[in-house]
XYZ file of C-alpha atoms in Angstrom:
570
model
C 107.156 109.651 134.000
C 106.595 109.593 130.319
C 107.740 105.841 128.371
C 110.684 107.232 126.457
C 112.031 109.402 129.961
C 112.064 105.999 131.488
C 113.711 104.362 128.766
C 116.539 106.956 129.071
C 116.905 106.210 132.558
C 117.172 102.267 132.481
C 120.056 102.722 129.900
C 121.730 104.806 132.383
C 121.412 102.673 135.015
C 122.426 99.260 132.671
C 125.490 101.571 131.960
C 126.393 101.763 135.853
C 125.948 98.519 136.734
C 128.909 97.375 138.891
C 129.474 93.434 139.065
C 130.879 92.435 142.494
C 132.781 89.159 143.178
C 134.523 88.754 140.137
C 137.818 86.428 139.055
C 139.651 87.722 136.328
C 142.319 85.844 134.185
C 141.315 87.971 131.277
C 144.087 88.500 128.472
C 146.980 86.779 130.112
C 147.628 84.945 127.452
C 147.901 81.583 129.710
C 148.296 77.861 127.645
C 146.203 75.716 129.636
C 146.307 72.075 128.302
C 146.202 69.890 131.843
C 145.052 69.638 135.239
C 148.590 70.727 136.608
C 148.907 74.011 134.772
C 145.278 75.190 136.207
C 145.905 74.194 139.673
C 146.415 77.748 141.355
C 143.274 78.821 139.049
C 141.758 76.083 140.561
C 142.607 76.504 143.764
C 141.500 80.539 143.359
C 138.207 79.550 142.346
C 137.346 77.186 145.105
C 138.855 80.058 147.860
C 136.519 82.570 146.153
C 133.588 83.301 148.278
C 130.782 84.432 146.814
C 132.222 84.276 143.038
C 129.801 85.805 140.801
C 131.563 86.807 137.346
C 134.124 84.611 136.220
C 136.516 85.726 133.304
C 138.679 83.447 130.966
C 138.557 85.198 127.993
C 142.312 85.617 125.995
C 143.777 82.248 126.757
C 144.053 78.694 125.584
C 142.001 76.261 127.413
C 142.234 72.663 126.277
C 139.751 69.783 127.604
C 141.671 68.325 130.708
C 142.111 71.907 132.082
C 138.618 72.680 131.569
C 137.411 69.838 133.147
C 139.391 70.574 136.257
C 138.200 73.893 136.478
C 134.390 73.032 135.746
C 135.072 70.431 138.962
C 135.940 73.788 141.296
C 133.127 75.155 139.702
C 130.290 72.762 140.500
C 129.741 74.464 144.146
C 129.298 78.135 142.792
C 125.713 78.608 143.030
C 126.385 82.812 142.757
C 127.405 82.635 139.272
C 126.018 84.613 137.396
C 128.775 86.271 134.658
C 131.104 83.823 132.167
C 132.893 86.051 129.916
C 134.782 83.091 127.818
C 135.347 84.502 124.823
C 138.706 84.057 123.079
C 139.932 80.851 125.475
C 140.033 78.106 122.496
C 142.958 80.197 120.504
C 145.078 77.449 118.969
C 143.233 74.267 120.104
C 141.769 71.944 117.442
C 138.092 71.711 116.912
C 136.929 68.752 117.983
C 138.735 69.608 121.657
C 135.765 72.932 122.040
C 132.934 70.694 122.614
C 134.076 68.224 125.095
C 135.672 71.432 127.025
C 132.474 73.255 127.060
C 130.292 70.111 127.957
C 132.296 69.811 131.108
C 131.817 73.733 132.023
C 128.319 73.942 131.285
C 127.827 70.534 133.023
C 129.106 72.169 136.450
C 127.127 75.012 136.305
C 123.750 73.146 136.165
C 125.010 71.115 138.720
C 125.466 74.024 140.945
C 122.437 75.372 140.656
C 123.827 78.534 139.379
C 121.457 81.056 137.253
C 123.211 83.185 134.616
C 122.930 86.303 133.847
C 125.888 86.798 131.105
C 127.083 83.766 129.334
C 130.006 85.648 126.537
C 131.379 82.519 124.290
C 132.382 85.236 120.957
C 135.894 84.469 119.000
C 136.336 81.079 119.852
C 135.136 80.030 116.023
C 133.606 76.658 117.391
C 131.232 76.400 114.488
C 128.361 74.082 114.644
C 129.372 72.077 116.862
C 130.189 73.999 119.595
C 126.793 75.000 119.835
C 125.958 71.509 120.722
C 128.409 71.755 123.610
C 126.351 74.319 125.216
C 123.162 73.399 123.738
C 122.167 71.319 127.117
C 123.465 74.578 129.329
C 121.156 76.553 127.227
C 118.120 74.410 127.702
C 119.016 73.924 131.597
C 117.135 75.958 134.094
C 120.662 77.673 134.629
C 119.900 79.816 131.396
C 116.437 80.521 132.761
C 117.341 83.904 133.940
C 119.859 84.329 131.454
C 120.087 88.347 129.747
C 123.050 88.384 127.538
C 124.291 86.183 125.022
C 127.293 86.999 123.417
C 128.317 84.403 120.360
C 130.119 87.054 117.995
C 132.365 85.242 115.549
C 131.984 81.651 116.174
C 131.128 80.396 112.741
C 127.921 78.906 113.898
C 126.707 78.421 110.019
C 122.789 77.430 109.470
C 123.580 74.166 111.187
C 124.509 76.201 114.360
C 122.357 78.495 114.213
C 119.500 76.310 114.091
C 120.776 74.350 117.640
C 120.939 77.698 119.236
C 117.527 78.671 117.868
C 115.945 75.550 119.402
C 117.753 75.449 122.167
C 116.571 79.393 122.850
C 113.186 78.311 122.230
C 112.940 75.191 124.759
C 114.863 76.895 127.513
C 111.541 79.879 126.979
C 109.230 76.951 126.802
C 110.741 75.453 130.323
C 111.320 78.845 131.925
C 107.642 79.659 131.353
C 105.899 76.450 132.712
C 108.064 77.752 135.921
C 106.412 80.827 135.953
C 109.567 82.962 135.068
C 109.577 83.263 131.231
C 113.158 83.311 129.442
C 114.071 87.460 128.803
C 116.813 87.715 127.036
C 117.944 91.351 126.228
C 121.333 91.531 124.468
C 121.798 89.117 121.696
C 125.328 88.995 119.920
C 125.858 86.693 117.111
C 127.950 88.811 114.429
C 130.281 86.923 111.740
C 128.680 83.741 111.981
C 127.572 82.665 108.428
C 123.669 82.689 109.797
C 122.201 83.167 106.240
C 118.172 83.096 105.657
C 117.571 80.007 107.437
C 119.208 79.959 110.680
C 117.980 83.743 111.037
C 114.733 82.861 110.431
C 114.832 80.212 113.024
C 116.556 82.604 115.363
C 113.621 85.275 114.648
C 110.586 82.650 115.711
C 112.403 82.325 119.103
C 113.173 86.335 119.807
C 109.199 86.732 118.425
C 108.787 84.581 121.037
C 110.251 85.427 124.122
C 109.275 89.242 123.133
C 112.292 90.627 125.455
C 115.229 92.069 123.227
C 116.693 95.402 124.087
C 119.637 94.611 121.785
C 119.914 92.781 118.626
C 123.611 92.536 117.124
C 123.600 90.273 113.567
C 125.982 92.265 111.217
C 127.846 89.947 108.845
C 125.580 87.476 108.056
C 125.003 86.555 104.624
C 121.102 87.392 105.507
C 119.277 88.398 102.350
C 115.318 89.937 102.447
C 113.964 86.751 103.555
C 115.600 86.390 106.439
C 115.808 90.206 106.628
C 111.743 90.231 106.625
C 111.269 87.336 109.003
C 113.736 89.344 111.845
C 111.581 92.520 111.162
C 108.588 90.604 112.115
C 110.177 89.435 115.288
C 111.408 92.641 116.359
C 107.983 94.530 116.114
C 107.045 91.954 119.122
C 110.057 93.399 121.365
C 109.118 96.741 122.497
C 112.175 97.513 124.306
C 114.402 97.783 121.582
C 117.051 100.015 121.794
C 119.831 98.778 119.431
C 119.391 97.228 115.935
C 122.998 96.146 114.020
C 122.091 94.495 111.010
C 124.771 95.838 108.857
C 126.734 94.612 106.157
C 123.769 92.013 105.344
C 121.667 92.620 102.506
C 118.334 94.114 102.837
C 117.493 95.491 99.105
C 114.335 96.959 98.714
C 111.833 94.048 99.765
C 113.728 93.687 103.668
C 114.493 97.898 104.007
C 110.513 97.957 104.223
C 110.403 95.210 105.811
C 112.049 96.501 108.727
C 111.034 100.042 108.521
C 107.151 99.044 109.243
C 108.657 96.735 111.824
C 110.017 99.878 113.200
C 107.323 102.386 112.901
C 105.661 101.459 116.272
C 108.970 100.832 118.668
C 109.590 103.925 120.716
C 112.704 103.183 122.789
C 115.196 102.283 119.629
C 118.231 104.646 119.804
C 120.834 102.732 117.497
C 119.750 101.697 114.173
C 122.732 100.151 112.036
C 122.024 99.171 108.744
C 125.460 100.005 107.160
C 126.742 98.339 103.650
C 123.304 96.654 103.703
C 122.094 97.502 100.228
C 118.419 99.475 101.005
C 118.971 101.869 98.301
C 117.173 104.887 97.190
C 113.720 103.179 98.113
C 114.218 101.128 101.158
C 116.556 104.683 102.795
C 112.706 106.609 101.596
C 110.520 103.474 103.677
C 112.878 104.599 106.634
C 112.172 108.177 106.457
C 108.962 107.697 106.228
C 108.305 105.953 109.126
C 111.408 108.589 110.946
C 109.053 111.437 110.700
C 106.488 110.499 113.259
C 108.255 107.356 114.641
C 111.564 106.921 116.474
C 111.273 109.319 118.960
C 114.626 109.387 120.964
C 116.850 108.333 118.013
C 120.393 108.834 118.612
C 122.307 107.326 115.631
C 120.948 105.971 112.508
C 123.637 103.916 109.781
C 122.638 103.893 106.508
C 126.035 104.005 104.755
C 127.447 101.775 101.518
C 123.813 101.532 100.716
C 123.916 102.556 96.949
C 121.335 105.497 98.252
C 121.101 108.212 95.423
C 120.848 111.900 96.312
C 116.937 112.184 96.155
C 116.954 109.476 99.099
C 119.153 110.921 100.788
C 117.575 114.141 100.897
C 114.745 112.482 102.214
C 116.232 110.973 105.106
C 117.866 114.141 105.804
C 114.646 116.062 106.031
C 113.146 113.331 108.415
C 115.394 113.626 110.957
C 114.183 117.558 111.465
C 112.725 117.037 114.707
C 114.583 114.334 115.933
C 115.821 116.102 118.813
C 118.089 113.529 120.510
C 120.001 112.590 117.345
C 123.776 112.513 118.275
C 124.988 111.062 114.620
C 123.703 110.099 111.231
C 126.289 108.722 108.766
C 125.444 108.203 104.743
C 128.854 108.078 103.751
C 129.978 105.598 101.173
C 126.560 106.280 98.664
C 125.981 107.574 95.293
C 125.200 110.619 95.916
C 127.876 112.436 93.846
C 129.751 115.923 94.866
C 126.207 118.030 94.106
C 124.391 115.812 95.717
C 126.315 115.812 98.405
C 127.044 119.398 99.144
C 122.670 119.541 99.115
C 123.074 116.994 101.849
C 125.357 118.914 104.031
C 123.194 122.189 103.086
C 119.803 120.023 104.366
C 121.409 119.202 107.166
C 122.815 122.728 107.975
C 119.513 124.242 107.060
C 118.004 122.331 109.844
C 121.121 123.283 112.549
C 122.102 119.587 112.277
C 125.092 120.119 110.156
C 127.470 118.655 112.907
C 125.628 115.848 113.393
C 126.681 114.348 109.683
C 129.862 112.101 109.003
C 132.102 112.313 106.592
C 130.976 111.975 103.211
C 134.866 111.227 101.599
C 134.145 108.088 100.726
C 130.961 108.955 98.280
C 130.656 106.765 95.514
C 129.583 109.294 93.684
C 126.144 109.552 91.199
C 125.428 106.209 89.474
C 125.713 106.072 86.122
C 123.052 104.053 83.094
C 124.452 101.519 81.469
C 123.843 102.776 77.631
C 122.986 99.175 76.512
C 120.493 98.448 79.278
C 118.967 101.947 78.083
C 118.904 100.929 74.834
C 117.386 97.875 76.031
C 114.364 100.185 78.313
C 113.958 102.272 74.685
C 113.304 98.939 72.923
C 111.025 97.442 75.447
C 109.058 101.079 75.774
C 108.836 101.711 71.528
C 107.147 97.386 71.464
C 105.254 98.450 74.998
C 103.793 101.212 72.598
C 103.474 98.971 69.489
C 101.674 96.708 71.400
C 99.283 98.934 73.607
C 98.743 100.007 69.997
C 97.555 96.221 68.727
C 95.832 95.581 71.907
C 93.549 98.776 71.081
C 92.733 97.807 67.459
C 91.866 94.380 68.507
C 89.736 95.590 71.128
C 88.045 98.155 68.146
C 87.811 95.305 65.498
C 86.652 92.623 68.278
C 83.707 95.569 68.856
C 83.156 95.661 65.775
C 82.693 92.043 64.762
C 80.384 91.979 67.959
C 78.391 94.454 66.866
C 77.555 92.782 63.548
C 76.649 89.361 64.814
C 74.339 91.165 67.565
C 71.454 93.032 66.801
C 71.514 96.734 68.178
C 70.129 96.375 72.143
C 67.371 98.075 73.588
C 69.233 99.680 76.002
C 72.734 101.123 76.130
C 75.442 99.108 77.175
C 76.479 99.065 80.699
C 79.110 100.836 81.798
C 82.616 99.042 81.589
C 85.216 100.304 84.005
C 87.192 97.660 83.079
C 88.106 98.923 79.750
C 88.289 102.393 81.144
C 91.166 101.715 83.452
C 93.329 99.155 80.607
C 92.720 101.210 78.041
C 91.548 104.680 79.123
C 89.733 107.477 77.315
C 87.619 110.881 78.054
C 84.933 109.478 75.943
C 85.205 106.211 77.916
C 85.354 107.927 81.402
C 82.356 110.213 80.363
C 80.397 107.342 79.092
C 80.043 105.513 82.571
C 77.781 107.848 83.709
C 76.922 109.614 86.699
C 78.046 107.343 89.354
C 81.654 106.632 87.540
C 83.438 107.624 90.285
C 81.705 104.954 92.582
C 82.042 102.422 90.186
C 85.904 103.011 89.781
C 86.041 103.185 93.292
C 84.671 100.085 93.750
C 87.118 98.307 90.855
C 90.053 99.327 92.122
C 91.475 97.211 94.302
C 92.828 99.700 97.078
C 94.391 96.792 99.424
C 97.185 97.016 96.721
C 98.967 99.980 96.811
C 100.806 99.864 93.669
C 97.769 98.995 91.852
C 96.352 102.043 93.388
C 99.270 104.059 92.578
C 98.552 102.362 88.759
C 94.778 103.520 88.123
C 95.194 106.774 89.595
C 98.178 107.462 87.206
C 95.793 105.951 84.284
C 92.773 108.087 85.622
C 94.246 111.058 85.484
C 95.941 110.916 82.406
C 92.528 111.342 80.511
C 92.299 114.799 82.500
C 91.765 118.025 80.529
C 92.144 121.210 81.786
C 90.244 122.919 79.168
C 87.274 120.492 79.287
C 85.594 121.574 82.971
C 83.440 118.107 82.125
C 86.149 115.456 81.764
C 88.149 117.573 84.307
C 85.832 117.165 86.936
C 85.233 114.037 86.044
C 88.878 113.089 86.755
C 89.231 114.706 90.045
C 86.393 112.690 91.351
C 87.350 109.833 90.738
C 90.470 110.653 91.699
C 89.088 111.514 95.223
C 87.227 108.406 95.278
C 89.866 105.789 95.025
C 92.327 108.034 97.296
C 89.843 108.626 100.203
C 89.208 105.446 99.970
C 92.460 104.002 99.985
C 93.915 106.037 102.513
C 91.019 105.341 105.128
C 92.345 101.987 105.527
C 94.567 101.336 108.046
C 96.659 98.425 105.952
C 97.014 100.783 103.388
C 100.935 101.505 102.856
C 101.261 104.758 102.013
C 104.850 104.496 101.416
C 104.384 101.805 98.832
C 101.998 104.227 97.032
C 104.017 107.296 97.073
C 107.106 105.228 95.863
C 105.410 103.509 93.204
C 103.690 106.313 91.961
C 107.505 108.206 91.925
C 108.951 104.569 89.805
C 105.901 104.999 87.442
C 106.705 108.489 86.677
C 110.449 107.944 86.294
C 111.173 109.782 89.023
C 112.493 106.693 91.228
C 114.537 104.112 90.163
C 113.191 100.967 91.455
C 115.285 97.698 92.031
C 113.140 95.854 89.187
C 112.360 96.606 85.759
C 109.780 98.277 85.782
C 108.810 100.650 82.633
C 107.716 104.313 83.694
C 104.782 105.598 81.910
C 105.220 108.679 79.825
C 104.135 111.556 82.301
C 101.774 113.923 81.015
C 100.306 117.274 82.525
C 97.321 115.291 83.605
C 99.178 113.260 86.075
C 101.067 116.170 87.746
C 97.855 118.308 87.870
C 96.101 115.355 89.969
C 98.584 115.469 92.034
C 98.746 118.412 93.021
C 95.011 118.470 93.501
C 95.326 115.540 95.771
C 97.764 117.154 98.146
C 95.341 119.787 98.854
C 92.583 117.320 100.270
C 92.326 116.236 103.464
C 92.774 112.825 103.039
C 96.106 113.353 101.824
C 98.976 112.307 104.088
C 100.817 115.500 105.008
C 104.102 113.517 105.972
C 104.751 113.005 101.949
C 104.148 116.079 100.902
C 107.917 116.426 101.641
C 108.966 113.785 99.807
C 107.035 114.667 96.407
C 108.566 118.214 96.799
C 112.008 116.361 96.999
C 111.496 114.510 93.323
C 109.882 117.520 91.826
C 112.412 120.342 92.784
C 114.681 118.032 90.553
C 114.807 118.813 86.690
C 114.020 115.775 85.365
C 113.426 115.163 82.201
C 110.561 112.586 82.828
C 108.720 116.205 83.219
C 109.872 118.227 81.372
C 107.428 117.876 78.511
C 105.078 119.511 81.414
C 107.112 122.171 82.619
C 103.758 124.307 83.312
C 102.284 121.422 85.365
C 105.374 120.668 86.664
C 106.148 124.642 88.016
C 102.795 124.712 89.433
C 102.932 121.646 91.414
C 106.218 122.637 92.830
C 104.999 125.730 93.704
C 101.888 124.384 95.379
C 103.956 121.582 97.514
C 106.450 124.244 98.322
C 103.645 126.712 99.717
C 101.350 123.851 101.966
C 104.741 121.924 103.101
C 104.469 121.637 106.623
């Protein structure tokens, strides 16, 4: 049976699973504050044969009742299920950790092993985790698969307990022979921030197990965004990933997309109102086209994703054949850019499988001043790129009046070529230039990369067949190159390479060159090699069937690339 078939299958049977021997008390709304108002619960509990599941949750439990019933409890060796959320409603702090200490203290001494420990909505805060912080190291947790801490205002401090607590109870369960594998993890609304998800990421990298992460609400920025995508990559049962309403940006959407690429059994990816924009929604797709296999719902809504990523999402999702729902409402697209969504969609007979759109925030608009600001900083980029090169011509020449002419020509400087670059200069390093470019650039780097191919091929010349060819080998070099290597991010190179054309808006500043025909004619003689990744073809087709007027100084080289893209799209 193929991996993904069986990964269907163990989801249906989770779903089925019936839990036998269970004591319910759940939403009765009970005030328990003694040891007299628990006594028929009591008395239940210790009458219960073969009590397995135990639920509290809706009611008010203060400390003396809990201590009584932990006392029936400390016999119960078949529990396995303590669904206790909501039971603290009304009682004062400092009463949650005593009453938790006594409850967790009779199930170690029963020799129970849990299965489902569910603690969410009692808003214990840090110190609640320290009342089950000993429960969680005990050999009772060993076998433990759900935890369920949803709104408990944990904060850093709390989060930090639980993370160590996680990790020793992995470290003990392990020298036993019967490592810690904790599937479901629940910790929404609980003021986690960087640090404490950080900490919680070492321990899920660690016990390698998760089938279901659940961390919306966070406060987690791209720090702790990155360090969690670097954990999950070690879980290779993932199925569910709720991240949303943190904030990713740019830095954590890629983050978590390469963390991603290689898990084949994740079906729920939430990353609502979590800020990846236009490029982090594109380092998703990208990894969506060959990745992902048995998708069924991906959330990348209130993201500030324009209509160009979008569109690129859309398109990876073609042959993602188990997709039940994809929602993008809540972006900046605007009402064209949506109505090309819905047509993408349709176009690919997934039109039903697209939410609502109502609540578009429609296209985003420039701020004139910071425009202004871009025009300033690109007329002094100019200014200056024009100082630099008649201080490089005057140094030059002062060197060539204190030293007497050579005997031989100079060597070849690619180094000049790429900072400042010319035909003459290009022509002038010989036969081997496009070795010895290949071997300056520094391909590990794929925005650098992105960088000297742009200033490469802007030297090209269509009427000069010399400098032309010139161009396109080097242009072949570095490329070939670069995309041999398996740590090469393609992504990052295609995205920068869109940012330095103006094509992309990029979270920082960054100053797009000013395209010429050169550029778009080396691209589109890449994309007809063989080293060219076919996967963004579709992408560059997206940015250049827009009229932007980055290109439009080139609208030959321009037409003809579209054209070309449009004819070897896969």
């Amino acid at each position: 049976m193929a991996t993904d078939d069986v990964a269907q299958l163990a989801d249906s049977l989770a779903k089925t699973q019936v839990v036998v021997g269970e004591l319910s008390y759940k939403g009765k709304g009970l005030k328990l504050d003694n040891a007299e108002s628990v006594e028929d619960i009591v008395k239940e509990i210790k009458e219960f044969q073969g009590l397995q599941a135990l639920r509290l949750e809706g009611n008010t439990i203060g400390v003396e009742a809990a201590q009584a019933i932990a006392k029936a409890l400390e016999d119960k060796s078949d529990l396995q299920y303590c669904y206790w959320s909501d039971m603290f409603t009304g009682r004062l702090r400092p009463e949650i950790p005593p009453a938790l200490n006594s409850l967790g203290a009779a199930i170690m001494t029963s020799g129970a092993h849990l299965r489902v420990l569910d603690l969410s909505d009692n808003a214990f805060g840090p110190d609640g985790v320290k009342g089950i912080e000993k429960l969680l190291k005990s050999s009772a947790c060993h076998t433990l698969q759900e935890l369920r801490l949803n709104n408990c205002g944990m904060g850093i401090g709390g989060g930090k307990i639980l993370a160590a607590a996680l990790t020793e109870c992995h470290k003990q369960s392990t020298a036993q022979g019967a490592p810690l594998r904790l599937k479901v993890f629940i910790a929404g609304r609980n003021r986690l921030e960087n640090d404490a998800a950080t900490a919680l990421a070492q321990a899920f990298q660690l016990m390698g197990s998760l089938e279901e992460i659940h961390m919306p609400q966070n406060g987690i920025n791209h720090p702790g965004i990155t360090a969690l995508a670097n954990a999950l990559q070690h879980n290779p049962q993932l199925r569910v990933v709720n991240l949303n309403d943190n904030t990713f940006t740019k830095k954590g959407a890629i983050a978590m997309a390469q963390a991603l690429k290689d898990l084949r059994n994740v079906q729920v990816i939430n990353f609502g109102d979590c800020l990846v924009r236009s490029e982090g929604a594109m380092a998703i797709a990208d990894i969506l086209v060959d990745g992902l296999p048995i998708l069924k719902e991906l959330n990348l809504s209130f993201g500030e994703i324009t209509e160009d990523g979008a569109l690129v999402v859309a398109r990876a999702l073609e042959h993602k054949t188990h997709l039940e729902k994809v929602d993008l409402n809540g972006n900046s697209l605007g009402e064209e850019g949506c109505n090309s969504l819905k047509e993408a969609m349709e176009s690919m007979n997934m039109g039903d499988l697209l939410g609502s759109l109502s609540d578009d925030e429609g296209e985003p608009e420039d701020d004139e001043e910071e425009d202004d600001e871009d025009e300033e900083d690109e007329d002094e980029g100019e200014e200056d790129a024009e100082e630099e090169d008649d201080e490089e011509e005057e140094e030059e020449n002062r060197v060539n009046q204190m030293t007497p002419p050579p005997s031989e020509p100079r060597p070849p400087d690619v180094s000049s070529f790429l900072s400042f670059p010319s035909p003459d200069k290009l022509l002038r390093l010989g036969a081997k230039r496009a070795l010895l470019i290949e071997q300056q650039v520094d391909v590990d780097d794929a925005c650098k990369t992105a960088e000297a191919f742009l200033k490469i091929s802007s030297v090209y010349k269509d009427q000069d067949e010399e400098v032309k060819t010139a161009v396109l080998d080097s242009v072949d070099a570095v490329l070939r190159k670069a995309f041999s290597s398996s740590s090469f991010s393609t992504f990052t190179f295609i995205s920068s390479l869109l940012i330095m054309l103006g094509l992309l808006k990029s979270e920082e500043k960054v100053k797009p060159m000013r395209v010429v025909a050169g550029h778009l004619q080396a691209i589109e003689h890449a994309v007809q090699q063989d080293y060219f990744p076919q996967e963004h073809i579709g992408v560059l087709d997206a940015f250049m069937s827009r009229h932007t007027q980055a290109c439009e100084s080139c609208a030959g080289a321009r037409d003809s690339l579209k054209s070309t893209l449009q004819r070897i799209r896969p």
